[in-house]
Short mmCIF file of C-alpha atoms in Angstrom, two decimals:
data_model
loop_
_atom_site.label_atom_id
_atom_site.label_comp_id
_atom_site.label_asym_id
_atom_site.label_seq_id
_atom_site.Cartn_x
_atom_site.Cartn_y
_atom_site.Cartn_z
CA UNK A 11 18.24 20.29 -8.01
CA UNK A 12 14.65 19.00 -8.31
CA UNK A 13 14.35 15.23 -7.47
CA UNK A 14 11.88 12.76 -8.60
CA UNK A 15 11.13 11.27 -5.07
CA UNK A 16 9.60 7.56 -5.18
CA UNK A 17 8.07 5.23 -2.49
CA UNK A 18 8.46 2.13 -4.34
CA UNK A 19 6.19 -0.12 -2.12
CA UNK A 20 2.74 1.15 -1.33
CA UNK A 21 -0.77 -0.60 -1.16
CA UNK A 22 -3.10 0.41 -4.11
CA UNK A 23 -5.36 2.84 -2.40
CA UNK A 24 -6.31 6.20 -3.98
CA UNK A 25 -5.76 7.99 -0.63
CA UNK A 26 -2.23 7.08 -0.41
CA UNK A 27 -1.61 8.29 -3.89
CA UNK A 28 -3.31 11.78 -2.92
CA UNK A 29 -1.15 11.72 0.28
CA UNK A 30 2.08 10.76 -2.05
CA UNK A 31 1.51 13.65 -4.25
CA UNK A 32 0.94 16.14 -1.35
CA UNK A 33 4.32 14.87 0.16
CA UNK A 34 6.15 15.55 -2.91
CA UNK A 35 6.42 12.14 -4.46
CA UNK A 36 6.68 11.67 -8.37
CA UNK A 37 6.33 7.91 -8.60
CA UNK A 38 5.56 4.58 -6.64
CA UNK A 39 5.28 0.99 -6.91
CA UNK A 40 1.91 -0.46 -5.97
CA UNK A 41 1.79 -4.07 -4.55
CA UNK A 42 -0.63 -6.18 -6.24
CA UNK A 43 -0.80 -10.01 -6.23
CA UNK A 44 0.21 -12.48 -9.18
CA UNK A 45 -1.75 -11.60 -12.32
CA UNK A 46 -3.32 -8.55 -11.10
CA UNK A 47 -3.23 -5.58 -13.38
CA UNK A 48 -3.61 -2.02 -12.23
CA UNK A 49 -7.20 -1.03 -12.56
CA UNK A 50 -7.99 1.64 -15.26
CA UNK A 51 -9.61 4.01 -12.62
CA UNK A 52 -6.79 3.77 -10.69
CA UNK A 53 -4.26 4.34 -13.29
CA UNK A 54 -6.48 7.54 -14.56
CA UNK A 55 -6.16 8.90 -10.98
CA UNK A 56 -2.39 8.64 -10.96
CA UNK A 57 -2.12 10.26 -14.11
CA UNK A 58 -4.31 13.22 -13.19
CA UNK A 59 -2.19 13.56 -10.03
CA UNK A 60 0.77 13.44 -12.07
CA UNK A 61 2.19 10.41 -10.27
CA UNK A 62 3.99 7.40 -12.23
CA UNK A 63 2.45 4.37 -10.60
CA UNK A 64 3.97 1.03 -11.48
CA UNK A 65 2.52 -2.76 -10.61
CA UNK A 66 4.95 -4.06 -7.95
CA UNK A 67 5.16 -7.70 -7.35
CA UNK A 68 6.98 -9.51 -4.16
CA UNK A 69 7.98 -13.22 -4.45
CA UNK A 70 9.25 -14.79 -1.52
CA UNK A 71 12.00 -17.38 -2.20
CA UNK A 72 14.25 -19.66 -0.53
CA UNK A 73 16.27 -21.05 -3.39
CA UNK A 74 18.05 -20.37 -6.22
CA UNK A 75 15.46 -22.79 -8.26
CA UNK A 76 12.39 -20.82 -6.73
CA UNK A 77 13.74 -17.65 -7.99
CA UNK A 78 14.35 -18.85 -11.45
CA UNK A 79 10.81 -20.25 -11.65
CA UNK A 80 9.44 -17.26 -10.49
CA UNK A 81 11.39 -15.24 -12.88
CA UNK A 82 10.58 -17.34 -15.99
CA UNK A 83 8.57 -15.26 -18.58
CA UNK A 84 8.25 -12.23 -16.23
CA UNK A 85 6.48 -9.37 -17.71
CA UNK A 86 8.59 -6.16 -18.33
CA UNK A 87 6.20 -3.62 -17.23
CA UNK A 88 6.14 -4.61 -13.28
CA UNK A 89 8.37 -3.89 -10.59
CA UNK A 90 9.53 -7.21 -9.56
CA UNK A 91 11.22 -7.77 -5.90
CA UNK A 92 12.36 -10.65 -4.29
CA UNK A 93 12.29 -11.23 -0.80
CA UNK A 94 15.08 -13.88 0.14
CA UNK A 95 14.78 -16.34 2.44
CA UNK A 96 18.13 -17.83 2.56
CA UNK A 97 21.87 -16.99 1.65
CA UNK A 98 21.71 -18.75 -1.74
CA UNK A 99 18.44 -16.63 -2.69
CA UNK A 100 19.95 -13.49 -1.35
CA UNK A 101 22.98 -13.98 -3.81
CA UNK A 102 20.89 -14.83 -6.72
CA UNK A 103 18.42 -12.05 -6.16
CA UNK A 104 21.30 -9.48 -5.96
CA UNK A 105 22.82 -10.65 -9.31
CA UNK A 106 20.10 -11.49 -11.59
CA UNK A 107 19.18 -8.38 -13.89
CA UNK A 108 15.54 -9.71 -14.09
CA UNK A 109 15.25 -8.51 -10.18
CA UNK A 110 14.36 -4.80 -9.62
CA UNK A 111 15.06 -4.84 -5.92
CA UNK A 112 15.68 -7.49 -3.18
CA UNK A 113 13.52 -7.08 -0.04
CA UNK A 114 15.48 -6.69 2.92
CA UNK A 115 14.23 -8.11 6.46
CA UNK A 116 15.81 -8.66 9.63
CA UNK A 117 16.42 -12.35 9.42
CA UNK A 118 17.92 -12.18 6.06
CA UNK A 119 21.40 -13.67 5.53
CA UNK A 120 24.49 -11.32 6.31
CA UNK A 121 25.97 -9.21 3.55
CA UNK A 122 29.44 -10.49 3.77
CA UNK A 123 32.28 -10.01 1.45
CA UNK A 124 31.07 -12.87 -1.03
CA UNK A 125 27.88 -11.18 -1.08
CA UNK A 126 28.98 -7.78 -1.86
CA UNK A 127 31.00 -9.34 -4.74
CA UNK A 128 27.48 -10.26 -6.67
CA UNK A 129 25.72 -7.09 -5.28
CA UNK A 130 24.13 -5.44 -8.40
CA UNK A 131 20.40 -4.95 -7.77
CA UNK A 132 19.34 -2.42 -5.10
CA UNK A 133 18.36 -3.89 -1.70
CA UNK A 134 15.20 -2.43 -0.58
CA UNK A 135 14.40 -1.57 2.96
CA UNK A 136 10.97 -0.76 4.25
CA UNK A 137 10.00 1.65 6.76
CA UNK A 138 7.54 -1.20 7.94
CA UNK A 139 10.58 -3.57 8.30
CA UNK A 140 12.42 -1.05 10.49
CA UNK A 141 9.27 -0.55 12.91
CA UNK A 142 9.16 -4.26 12.89
CA UNK A 143 12.65 -4.72 14.29
CA UNK A 144 12.18 -2.17 16.77
CA UNK A 145 10.46 -4.87 18.90
CA UNK A 146 13.84 -7.11 19.18
CA UNK A 147 17.39 -5.72 19.54
CA UNK A 148 18.94 -8.29 17.56
CA UNK A 149 16.66 -8.02 14.48
CA UNK A 150 17.30 -4.01 14.80
CA UNK A 151 20.96 -4.87 14.85
CA UNK A 152 20.71 -6.75 11.78
CA UNK A 153 19.06 -3.77 9.90
CA UNK A 154 21.58 -1.40 11.39
CA UNK A 155 24.46 -3.60 10.23
CA UNK A 156 22.92 -3.94 6.79
CA UNK A 157 22.40 -0.03 6.39
CA UNK A 158 25.94 0.51 7.53
CA UNK A 159 27.74 -2.00 5.26
CA UNK A 160 25.76 -1.02 2.01
CA UNK A 161 26.22 2.79 2.57
CA UNK A 162 30.30 2.12 3.31
CA UNK A 163 30.47 0.01 0.28
CA UNK A 164 28.38 2.23 -1.72
CA UNK A 165 25.87 -0.27 -2.83
CA UNK A 166 22.68 0.67 -4.45
CA UNK A 167 19.92 1.18 -1.49
CA UNK A 168 15.94 1.82 -1.70
CA UNK A 169 14.08 3.18 1.43
CA UNK A 170 10.21 2.62 0.96
CA UNK A 171 7.47 2.96 3.24
CA UNK A 172 5.68 -0.53 2.83
CA UNK A 173 2.34 1.84 3.70
CA UNK A 174 -0.97 0.34 3.96
CA UNK A 175 -2.44 3.37 4.72
CA UNK A 176 -2.04 7.06 4.82
CA UNK A 177 -0.67 7.21 8.37
CA UNK A 178 2.48 5.06 7.65
CA UNK A 179 3.61 7.63 4.93
CA UNK A 180 6.49 9.83 5.47
CA UNK A 181 8.13 13.04 3.65
CA UNK A 182 11.04 11.94 1.34
CA UNK A 183 13.61 13.49 3.35
CA UNK A 184 12.30 11.94 6.45
CA UNK A 185 12.81 8.76 4.74
CA UNK A 186 16.17 9.75 3.76
CA UNK A 187 17.29 10.97 6.96
CA UNK A 188 15.97 7.60 8.61
CA UNK A 189 18.29 5.62 6.44
CA UNK A 190 21.35 7.81 7.27
CA UNK A 191 20.39 7.53 10.80
CA UNK A 192 20.50 3.73 10.99
CA UNK A 193 23.79 3.77 9.34
CA UNK A 194 25.31 6.61 11.47
CA UNK A 195 25.49 9.37 8.82
CA UNK A 196 24.58 12.79 9.52
CA UNK A 197 23.64 13.71 6.00
CA UNK A 198 20.43 12.30 4.29
CA UNK A 199 20.66 9.23 1.73
CA UNK A 200 18.72 10.97 -0.74
CA UNK A 201 19.34 8.56 -3.61
CA UNK A 202 17.66 5.72 -1.88
CA UNK A 203 14.25 7.80 -2.10
CA UNK A 204 15.02 9.47 -5.33
CA UNK A 205 17.51 8.13 -7.96
CA UNK A 206 17.59 4.86 -7.55
CA UNK A 207 13.99 3.99 -7.08
CA UNK A 208 13.17 6.32 -9.66
CA UNK A 209 15.13 4.67 -12.16
CA UNK A 210 13.49 1.49 -11.44
CA UNK A 211 10.35 2.86 -12.21
CA UNK A 212 11.39 4.67 -15.61
CA UNK A 213 13.00 1.21 -16.50
CA UNK A 214 9.64 -0.68 -15.81
CA UNK A 215 7.86 2.09 -17.76
CA UNK A 216 10.08 2.09 -20.85
CA UNK A 217 12.21 5.11 -20.38
CA UNK A 218 15.41 3.41 -19.40
#
């Protein structure tokens, strides 16, 4: 079965686009600042390569109020991700349907029973965050526990690269195997780099 592999978090670099296509990706999320639109030349390049490229914005929030303020009047044609800086922010971000993904990080609050009850939106783990956690055993342990819990509970997960250059990109199956390895599973968690993130892109482009 052909999969629409998707890297939901990369920098807007034309060379990254070319490399994504060469690695077999069909879609990507391009991190841009607040109010920035995808430049037309870049959009044309993505179309020529056959890649669905969508603007991605990441909001850091420490409270329910912060999230609600940032979500007010959000555009419908972008990927909106929230990086929660508190347990309260995590629970709000996971259940608010205006949030596309919730950015996981090593210092994030634990995904416990109460969090699982409101867990609807995909948690997004980046390769960049995994690399950063390797410097500290405690932080790596947090990432591993997060992966184990989400996969065991069959909650939606996304793994993205967070790439700033072409050297930080990886093949889709490598990403899927990494997520499985972190959770202690043998088979690649393909959904996290295909079905789940691709559905986010399709929704943002009006196809879902």
